Amino acid sequence: MTTPPYPSYPEDLERPGLVRTGRSTFVRPIRPEDADRLVAFVGTLSRATLAYRSLGPVVRARDDVIRRGAHVDYLNELALVALAGDEIAGLVRYVRDPEEPEHAEVTFTIRDDHQSEGFGRLLLEHIAAAARARGIRVLEADVLADNARMINVFLGSGYRIEAGPPGQIIHFEIAVDPQAQAVARAERREQTAVRRSLKPLLEPRSVAVIGANRDPLTIGHEIVANLLRGGFAGSVFPVNPRAGQIAGARAYASVRDLPEPPDLALVAVRAEAVPGVVRECAEVGVKAVVVVSSGFGETGAEGRAGELELARFARASGMRLVGPNCMGVVNTTPAARLAATFSPALPTPGRVAMSSQSGPLGLAVLDFARRLRLGFSGFVSVGHAVDVSTDELLQWWEEDPGTSVILLHVETFGDPRRFARVARRIAPRKPIVAVHPGHADSAVSSLFAQSGVIRTRSLQELFDVALLLAHQPPPPGNRVAVITNAGGPAALTVGACAASGLCVPELGERTRQTLRPALAPHADVSNPIDLTPTATAAHYRKALDAALADDGIDAAVVLFMPPLADKPDEVASAILDAAAARPDKPVLASFLGGAGVADLLHRGDLVVPTYTFPEAAATSLGHAAAYQTWRSTPAGVVPDLAEVDAERARSLIASCAPGPVPATVAAELLASYGIAVRDSEPGPGPDAFLTVRADPVFGPVVAFGLTGDYADLMADVAHRVTPLSDRDAREMVRSLRATPLLDGRTGGPGVDLGALEETVLRISAMVEDHPEIEALELRPVRLLPPGDGVTVAHATIQLADNTAAGGSS
C-alpha cells in the first residue's frame, strides 16, 4: 500500500469545533512545543481517568516519557489536541499498525472536568477524517467494559462499528467512511467559498445607491438615509444624474463617476433599466448587487426569464446578486453596521438573523420584531432569490459569532438537497426556525424534519419560538412546572403543554416539602403550583427556585394575573432573580393583562420571554424541547451497503425504454441492490408499502406506511427526502402512529424493524444512484418476526423520459 506524503506539520488539520454542550474549542495536531502543555494535561488527570487510558492499574509516566508524545510524524503516528483556552482539554492519538497499514490503534484522553461535554465524539470525527486521508481504513480501540462514556462515543458516532464479545476489555473496530469524508471536504470548500463571496454583500467597505432620490418618500432616498442613520462606517455614494446631494451625501451622475469601485451597489431603478445598471456595475468592479426593483418574475414568464439572465450575467461577471424585488440587507454587527434597506423600522442589535423571500412581508417583520424587543444580528430580504440563496445565508450565519438563532421565511427552494445538507450541519449548534406556506407539504415537512429545522405554522409562532431561543436555553427534557396565581390560566397552560408534546408531572416529595411552609396556607404545591391570588413576589421566587431545583423538572412557565393591590415589577424582578440562578433551565412567563411587562423582564443580557397568552409559551417550549431531543440524538450517516451491484443496475436501466419496466427486470434491478422480490405468505402483522416519487422540487421522496385503512383513512404515512441516513430510516419506520403494531407493544412478537430499515436504505441508495427511476412501488412488503427479515411480494418501477427536457440544464 502506498501512503501520501505529508509535511512535518499539517496545517489543514487545524479547525475550530463545537462540542455537544455548545462549548467552542480549537482542534489541531500536536506540536513539539506542546511538550510542557502535555505534561500539565497529564498532571490534571484523575487516577480513574488514567486507569481507563492505561486499561489497568495506574502507573504515572515520567515527564520525559510524556514529553515524547508531543513528537509525531503526522503520518504513521498522529495526535490531535482540543484546546480550552491555552490548555489541552482532550487528546486523541492513532498509531498505524506496521503489519496491517490500513489499520491503526486509536486512544482518547479527556480531562476530567470536560468528560461530559462531548470532546470524545468531536475528536473521533477529526481523527477519523485525518486517518482516512492517510490511507487508514479501520481504527481499533480497546476500552474497559465499565468505561461507559467512551463506549457511548463509539456506538453513537454514526460510523460502522464492530465490537468484540463482552468482557473486561471490549475491542472496537471503527470503519472510516470514505463517502462521508469526501462529502465533509466538499462542504468545507463550499462553505469557505460562499463566505468569501458574501463578504462584500454583508460586510462591504463602500456602498452605492443607484436610483437615489431627493424626495424623502422614495425608496432610493430612504436607503441612503438609513445607511447614514445606521452608522455605516464606509463610504456611501448616492447615484443620480440630476442631483448634487441626497440626504446630506454628495451624489454622482453614474456609477462610472464614483471615486472608487464600491463593494456593494443597491439598484432602485425601473425594471427595464436594471440590466444596463448591473452591466455598468460589473464594468467598474462592483462585487455584489442588491436589486430592489420589482417588475421581474412576479410579472410572468418573460419577467422570470429576464431575472434569470440577470443572475447569469452577474455570476459570469464575478458578482453576487440579491433579489430582484427585495427590500435590502441589514447587518447590525459592529463589523458592518449596514442598514441597506428602505424599511422605516430598523432592527435593534441582537442575536437573531433572518432571511425572508418576501419584500413586503419584511417590512412587517422588522416592525413586529422591534415591538417585541427581539434584536437582530442580520436580516436579508432575498426576494426572488435568483442567485444568493437561503442555504448560502445559512452558511454565513453559521460562523457569525453574533448570531445564535436563524429564522427563515421560505416560499421556494433553489436546491433543497444542499439546503438540507447545510441545515443539518448547522442545526445542532444554532437552532433554525422556519415558516413555509405549505406547498408540497409532505416533502417540505420531511426536509425540515431530517435537517433539524423547527417548522412553525405562522409568523406569530415563528417569532414566539425565536423569542425563547434567543434568550433562554432549550430545555433538557419535556417536563414543565407551571407556577400561577390563578387556576383558569394554569388549566389552559397544562392543556397546551400536552398538545405540544410536554408533560406537567407531579413535583418531587422533597420539593413539595420545601414549598409547603414557604407559601401561603392554601397554596397548591403539586403541579401546577397555585400560589393563590394573595401571592407575593417572594412567593413567586420561592416557588420558582424550588421548581427549577427539582431534578424532575426541565423548564418552568410562570403565569401572573395582576391583582388590584400587587405590583408586576416586583414579581418580574423575582422571576429574573430565579432564572439567573438556574441558567441551564428555561423560564417563560405570561403576565395576563399586563401592559409593558416585556420591559420588566429584561435585565441587561438576562431576558425572560413573555407572552400575552400562556398557550403561546407552551407551544414555543414544545418546539424547543423537540429540537433539543433531535440535537441530542446521534447524527446519522448514509451507510455503505453490502451486496450492491450498481453497474448491473445501470446496464439493466440502459436496456429499457422510458415508462414501466417489465416485472422481471424490476425484480433484477431490486436484486442488484440486495432486495429480493418473491411471493410469500403474510407475516404475523400488517403488510406495508414503500414508494418513491420524483418531486420536481425536492427530488426523490420516499413514503412508508401500512396497507389498508392505516394509510387510506388515517393518512398515517411517513415521508423522507433522499438520500436517507441510517437515522432517517430509523426515525421513518418508527414515526407512524401505528408503530405499536410493529414493535411488539400491542402484545405480538413485533416485526424485524432492522431489516425494514435496511430495505428503506437500499431503496434510497438505488434511486440516488439512478436518477432515471421516476417512480417505484413495493406493495405489499411482508413484515416478518424479528430475525426473519422482510419480503417484497410485488414491485413496479417506472423510468423517466429524459429526452423530454430537450437537453436543457
PDB file of C-alpha atoms in Angstrom, residues 98-258:
ATOM      1  CA  PRO A  98       3.073  -1.842  10.692  1.00  0.00           C
ATOM      2  CA  GLU A  99       1.704  -5.317   9.876  1.00  0.00           C
ATOM      3  CA  GLU A 100      -1.662  -4.007   8.636  1.00  0.00           C
ATOM      4  CA  PRO A 101      -1.002  -0.447   7.438  1.00  0.00           C
ATOM      5  CA  GLU A 102      -4.711   0.191   6.765  1.00  0.00           C
ATOM      6  CA  HIS A 103      -5.360  -0.312  10.489  1.00  0.00           C
ATOM      7  CA  ALA A 104      -4.344   1.929  13.357  1.00  0.00           C
ATOM      8  CA  GLU A 105      -4.782   1.821  17.123  1.00  0.00           C
ATOM      9  CA  VAL A 106      -6.573   4.883  18.482  1.00  0.00           C
ATOM     10  CA  THR A 107      -6.672   6.178  22.068  1.00  0.00           C
ATOM     11  CA  PHE A 108      -8.620   9.049  23.649  1.00  0.00           C
ATOM     12  CA  THR A 109      -7.879  11.031  26.787  1.00  0.00           C
ATOM     13  CA  ILE A 110     -10.266  13.730  28.005  1.00  0.00           C
ATOM     14  CA  ARG A 111      -9.567  15.937  31.014  1.00  0.00           C
ATOM     15  CA  ASP A 112     -11.854  15.045  33.921  1.00  0.00           C
ATOM     16  CA  ASP A 113     -13.674  18.385  34.015  1.00  0.00           C
ATOM     17  CA  HIS A 114     -14.556  18.074  30.309  1.00  0.00           C
ATOM     18  CA  GLN A 115     -15.599  14.425  30.138  1.00  0.00           C
ATOM     19  CA  SER A 116     -19.352  15.000  29.845  1.00  0.00           C
ATOM     20  CA  GLU A 117     -19.208  17.743  27.229  1.00  0.00           C
ATOM     21  CA  GLY A 118     -18.679  15.775  24.025  1.00  0.00           C
ATOM     22  CA  PHE A 119     -14.946  16.189  23.391  1.00  0.00           C
ATOM     23  CA  GLY A 120     -14.583  12.464  22.699  1.00  0.00           C
ATOM     24  CA  ARG A 121     -17.046  12.458  19.821  1.00  0.00           C
ATOM     25  CA  LEU A 122     -15.613  15.641  18.350  1.00  0.00           C
ATOM     26  CA  LEU A 123     -12.083  14.240  18.415  1.00  0.00           C
ATOM     27  CA  LEU A 124     -13.279  10.964  16.907  1.00  0.00           C
ATOM     28  CA  GLU A 125     -14.719  12.847  13.928  1.00  0.00           C
ATOM     29  CA  HIS A 126     -11.461  14.739  13.413  1.00  0.00           C
ATOM     30  CA  ILE A 127      -9.125  11.763  13.805  1.00  0.00           C
ATOM     31  CA  ALA A 128     -11.300   9.615  11.507  1.00  0.00           C
ATOM     32  CA  ALA A 129     -11.088  12.219   8.747  1.00  0.00           C
ATOM     33  CA  ALA A 130      -7.335  12.585   9.170  1.00  0.00           C
ATOM     34  CA  ALA A 131      -6.799   8.817   9.239  1.00  0.00           C
ATOM     35  CA  ARG A 132      -8.799   8.287   6.066  1.00  0.00           C
ATOM     36  CA  ALA A 133      -6.722  10.900   4.245  1.00  0.00           C
ATOM     37  CA  ARG A 134      -3.601   8.981   5.293  1.00  0.00           C
ATOM     38  CA  GLY A 135      -4.732   5.628   3.919  1.00  0.00           C
ATOM     39  CA  ILE A 136      -6.148   4.197   7.130  1.00  0.00           C
ATOM     40  CA  ARG A 137      -9.468   2.370   6.767  1.00  0.00           C
ATOM     41  CA  VAL A 138     -10.055   0.993  10.277  1.00  0.00           C
ATOM     42  CA  LEU A 139      -9.381   2.487  13.694  1.00  0.00           C
ATOM     43  CA  GLU A 140      -9.098  -0.037  16.515  1.00  0.00           C
ATOM     44  CA  ALA A 141      -9.581   0.693  20.213  1.00  0.00           C
ATOM     45  CA  ASP A 142      -9.570  -1.334  23.440  1.00  0.00           C
ATOM     46  CA  VAL A 143     -11.904   0.002  26.125  1.00  0.00           C
ATOM     47  CA  LEU A 144     -12.574  -1.170  29.675  1.00  0.00           C
ATOM     48  CA  ALA A 145     -16.107  -2.563  29.904  1.00  0.00           C
ATOM     49  CA  ASP A 146     -17.113  -0.050  32.584  1.00  0.00           C
ATOM     50  CA  ASN A 147     -15.917   2.972  30.585  1.00  0.00           C
ATOM     51  CA  ALA A 148     -19.479   3.850  29.587  1.00  0.00           C
ATOM     52  CA  ARG A 149     -18.642   7.315  28.255  1.00  0.00           C
ATOM     53  CA  MET A 150     -16.116   6.085  25.706  1.00  0.00           C
ATOM     54  CA  ILE A 151     -18.300   3.156  24.666  1.00  0.00           C
ATOM     55  CA  ASN A 152     -21.174   5.553  24.033  1.00  0.00           C
ATOM     56  CA  VAL A 153     -18.897   7.787  21.954  1.00  0.00           C
ATOM     57  CA  PHE A 154     -18.159   4.874  19.608  1.00  0.00           C
ATOM     58  CA  LEU A 155     -21.672   3.440  19.460  1.00  0.00           C
ATOM     59  CA  GLY A 156     -23.267   6.851  18.908  1.00  0.00           C
ATOM     60  CA  SER A 157     -20.736   8.106  16.393  1.00  0.00           C
ATOM     61  CA  GLY A 158     -22.552   7.087  13.224  1.00  0.00           C
ATOM     62  CA  TYR A 159     -19.518   5.156  11.934  1.00  0.00           C
ATOM     63  CA  ARG A 160     -19.735   1.444  11.222  1.00  0.00           C
ATOM     64  CA  ILE A 161     -18.648  -0.282  14.405  1.00  0.00           C
ATOM     65  CA  GLU A 162     -17.678  -3.858  15.174  1.00  0.00           C
ATOM     66  CA  ALA A 163     -17.308  -4.727  18.849  1.00  0.00           C
ATOM     67  CA  GLY A 164     -15.693  -7.804  20.337  1.00  0.00           C
ATOM     68  CA  PRO A 165     -17.524 -10.036  22.825  1.00  0.00           C
ATOM     69  CA  PRO A 166     -18.348  -8.506  26.220  1.00  0.00           C
ATOM     70  CA  GLY A 167     -15.580  -8.913  28.755  1.00  0.00           C
ATOM     71  CA  GLN A 168     -13.327  -6.881  30.985  1.00  0.00           C
ATOM     72  CA  ILE A 169     -11.919  -5.205  27.854  1.00  0.00           C
ATOM     73  CA  ILE A 170     -14.020  -4.587  24.723  1.00  0.00           C
ATOM     74  CA  HIS A 171     -12.275  -4.339  21.373  1.00  0.00           C
ATOM     75  CA  PHE A 172     -13.802  -1.911  18.867  1.00  0.00           C
ATOM     76  CA  GLU A 173     -13.123  -1.642  15.135  1.00  0.00           C
ATOM     77  CA  ILE A 174     -14.333   1.616  13.596  1.00  0.00           C
ATOM     78  CA  ALA A 175     -14.617   1.653   9.799  1.00  0.00           C
ATOM     79  CA  VAL A 176     -13.794   5.103   8.483  1.00  0.00           C
ATOM     80  CA  ASP A 177     -16.411   6.096   5.932  1.00  0.00           C
ATOM     81  CA  PRO A 178     -14.814   7.361   2.717  1.00  0.00           C
ATOM     82  CA  GLN A 179     -18.066   8.772   1.340  1.00  0.00           C
ATOM     83  CA  ALA A 180     -18.654  10.819   4.462  1.00  0.00           C
ATOM     84  CA  GLN A 181     -15.072  12.072   4.322  1.00  0.00           C
ATOM     85  CA  ALA A 182     -15.434  13.180   0.713  1.00  0.00           C
ATOM     86  CA  VAL A 183     -18.690  14.972   1.474  1.00  0.00           C
ATOM     87  CA  ALA A 184     -17.169  16.674   4.501  1.00  0.00           C
ATOM     88  CA  ARG A 185     -14.276  18.004   2.463  1.00  0.00           C
ATOM     89  CA  ALA A 186     -16.586  19.291  -0.248  1.00  0.00           C
ATOM     90  CA  GLU A 187     -18.724  21.032   2.369  1.00  0.00           C
ATOM     91  CA  ARG A 188     -15.705  22.769   3.859  1.00  0.00           C
ATOM     92  CA  ARG A 189     -14.593  24.014   0.476  1.00  0.00           C
ATOM     93  CA  GLU A 190     -18.087  25.197  -0.359  1.00  0.00           C
ATOM     94  CA  GLN A 191     -18.506  26.980   2.935  1.00  0.00           C
ATOM     95  CA  THR A 192     -15.238  28.873   2.532  1.00  0.00           C
ATOM     96  CA  ALA A 193     -16.100  29.949  -0.986  1.00  0.00           C
ATOM     97  CA  VAL A 194     -19.634  31.033  -0.039  1.00  0.00           C
ATOM     98  CA  ARG A 195     -18.457  33.101   2.908  1.00  0.00           C
ATOM     99  CA  ARG A 196     -15.811  34.865   0.868  1.00  0.00           C
ATOM    100  CA  SER A 197     -18.301  35.671  -1.878  1.00  0.00           C
ATOM    101  CA  LEU A 198     -20.853  37.092   0.582  1.00  0.00           C
ATOM    102  CA  LYS A 199     -18.442  39.331   2.440  1.00  0.00           C
ATOM    103  CA  PRO A 200     -18.874  42.301   0.023  1.00  0.00           C
ATOM    104  CA  LEU A 201     -22.625  41.928   0.434  1.00  0.00           C
ATOM    105  CA  LEU A 202     -22.812  41.700   4.228  1.00  0.00           C
ATOM    106  CA  GLU A 203     -19.631  43.487   5.287  1.00  0.00           C
ATOM    107  CA  PRO A 204     -18.945  45.982   2.459  1.00  0.00           C
ATOM    108  CA  ARG A 205     -16.407  48.771   2.778  1.00  0.00           C
ATOM    109  CA  SER A 206     -18.403  51.093   0.483  1.00  0.00           C
ATOM    110  CA  VAL A 207     -21.965  51.201  -0.859  1.00  0.00           C
ATOM    111  CA  ALA A 208     -23.534  52.842  -3.897  1.00  0.00           C
ATOM    112  CA  VAL A 209     -27.268  53.505  -4.139  1.00  0.00           C
ATOM    113  CA  ILE A 210     -28.229  53.680  -7.816  1.00  0.00           C
ATOM    114  CA  GLY A 211     -31.588  55.344  -8.188  1.00  0.00           C
ATOM    115  CA  ALA A 212     -31.165  57.521  -5.111  1.00  0.00           C
ATOM    116  CA  ASN A 213     -33.692  60.346  -4.963  1.00  0.00           C
ATOM    117  CA  ARG A 214     -34.019  63.677  -3.227  1.00  0.00           C
ATOM    118  CA  ASP A 215     -37.667  63.010  -2.323  1.00  0.00           C
ATOM    119  CA  PRO A 216     -37.853  61.568   1.240  1.00  0.00           C
ATOM    120  CA  LEU A 217     -40.890  59.498   0.251  1.00  0.00           C
ATOM    121  CA  THR A 218     -38.978  57.413  -2.315  1.00  0.00           C
ATOM    122  CA  ILE A 219     -37.210  54.090  -1.880  1.00  0.00           C
ATOM    123  CA  GLY A 220     -33.874  55.413  -3.181  1.00  0.00           C
ATOM    124  CA  HIS A 221     -33.833  58.269  -0.678  1.00  0.00           C
ATOM    125  CA  GLU A 222     -34.722  56.067   2.299  1.00  0.00           C
ATOM    126  CA  ILE A 223     -31.934  53.591   1.544  1.00  0.00           C
ATOM    127  CA  VAL A 224     -29.357  56.396   1.596  1.00  0.00           C
ATOM    128  CA  ALA A 225     -30.856  57.892   4.762  1.00  0.00           C
ATOM    129  CA  ASN A 226     -30.874  54.522   6.551  1.00  0.00           C
ATOM    130  CA  LEU A 227     -27.254  53.825   5.622  1.00  0.00           C
ATOM    131  CA  LEU A 228     -26.213  57.134   7.138  1.00  0.00           C
ATOM    132  CA  ARG A 229     -28.546  56.854  10.163  1.00  0.00           C
ATOM    133  CA  GLY A 230     -27.435  53.287  10.845  1.00  0.00           C
ATOM    134  CA  GLY A 231     -23.819  54.321  11.399  1.00  0.00           C
ATOM    135  CA  PHE A 232     -22.228  52.665   8.358  1.00  0.00           C
ATOM    136  CA  ALA A 233     -18.526  53.404   8.659  1.00  0.00           C
ATOM    137  CA  GLY A 234     -17.654  53.152   4.967  1.00  0.00           C
ATOM    138  CA  SER A 235     -18.367  55.443   2.022  1.00  0.00           C
ATOM    139  CA  VAL A 236     -21.952  55.968   0.843  1.00  0.00           C
ATOM    140  CA  PHE A 237     -22.340  57.028  -2.817  1.00  0.00           C
ATOM    141  CA  PRO A 238     -25.825  58.153  -3.959  1.00  0.00           C
ATOM    142  CA  VAL A 239     -26.096  57.874  -7.750  1.00  0.00           C
ATOM    143  CA  ASN A 240     -28.498  60.253  -9.515  1.00  0.00           C
ATOM    144  CA  PRO A 241     -27.637  62.252 -12.673  1.00  0.00           C
ATOM    145  CA  ARG A 242     -29.906  65.143 -11.670  1.00  0.00           C
ATOM    146  CA  ALA A 243     -28.966  65.712  -8.025  1.00  0.00           C
ATOM    147  CA  GLY A 244     -25.904  67.195  -6.348  1.00  0.00           C
ATOM    148  CA  GLN A 245     -26.675  65.957  -2.874  1.00  0.00           C
ATOM    149  CA  ILE A 246     -29.048  63.387  -1.335  1.00  0.00           C
ATOM    150  CA  ALA A 247     -29.730  63.027   2.386  1.00  0.00           C
ATOM    151  CA  GLY A 248     -26.642  65.132   3.042  1.00  0.00           C
ATOM    152  CA  ALA A 249     -24.299  62.961   0.954  1.00  0.00           C
ATOM    153  CA  ARG A 250     -22.687  64.018  -2.314  1.00  0.00           C
ATOM    154  CA  ALA A 251     -24.407  62.473  -5.326  1.00  0.00           C
ATOM    155  CA  TYR A 252     -22.776  61.215  -8.555  1.00  0.00           C
ATOM    156  CA  ALA A 253     -24.151  61.121 -12.087  1.00  0.00           C
ATOM    157  CA  SER A 254     -23.347  57.434 -12.684  1.00  0.00           C
ATOM    158  CA  VAL A 255     -21.547  54.528 -11.117  1.00  0.00           C
ATOM    159  CA  ARG A 256     -18.648  55.200 -13.510  1.00  0.00           C
ATOM    160  CA  ASP A 257     -18.107  58.597 -11.864  1.00  0.00           C
ATOM    161  CA  LEU A 258     -17.570  57.220  -8.352  1.00  0.00           C
TER     162      LEU A 258
END
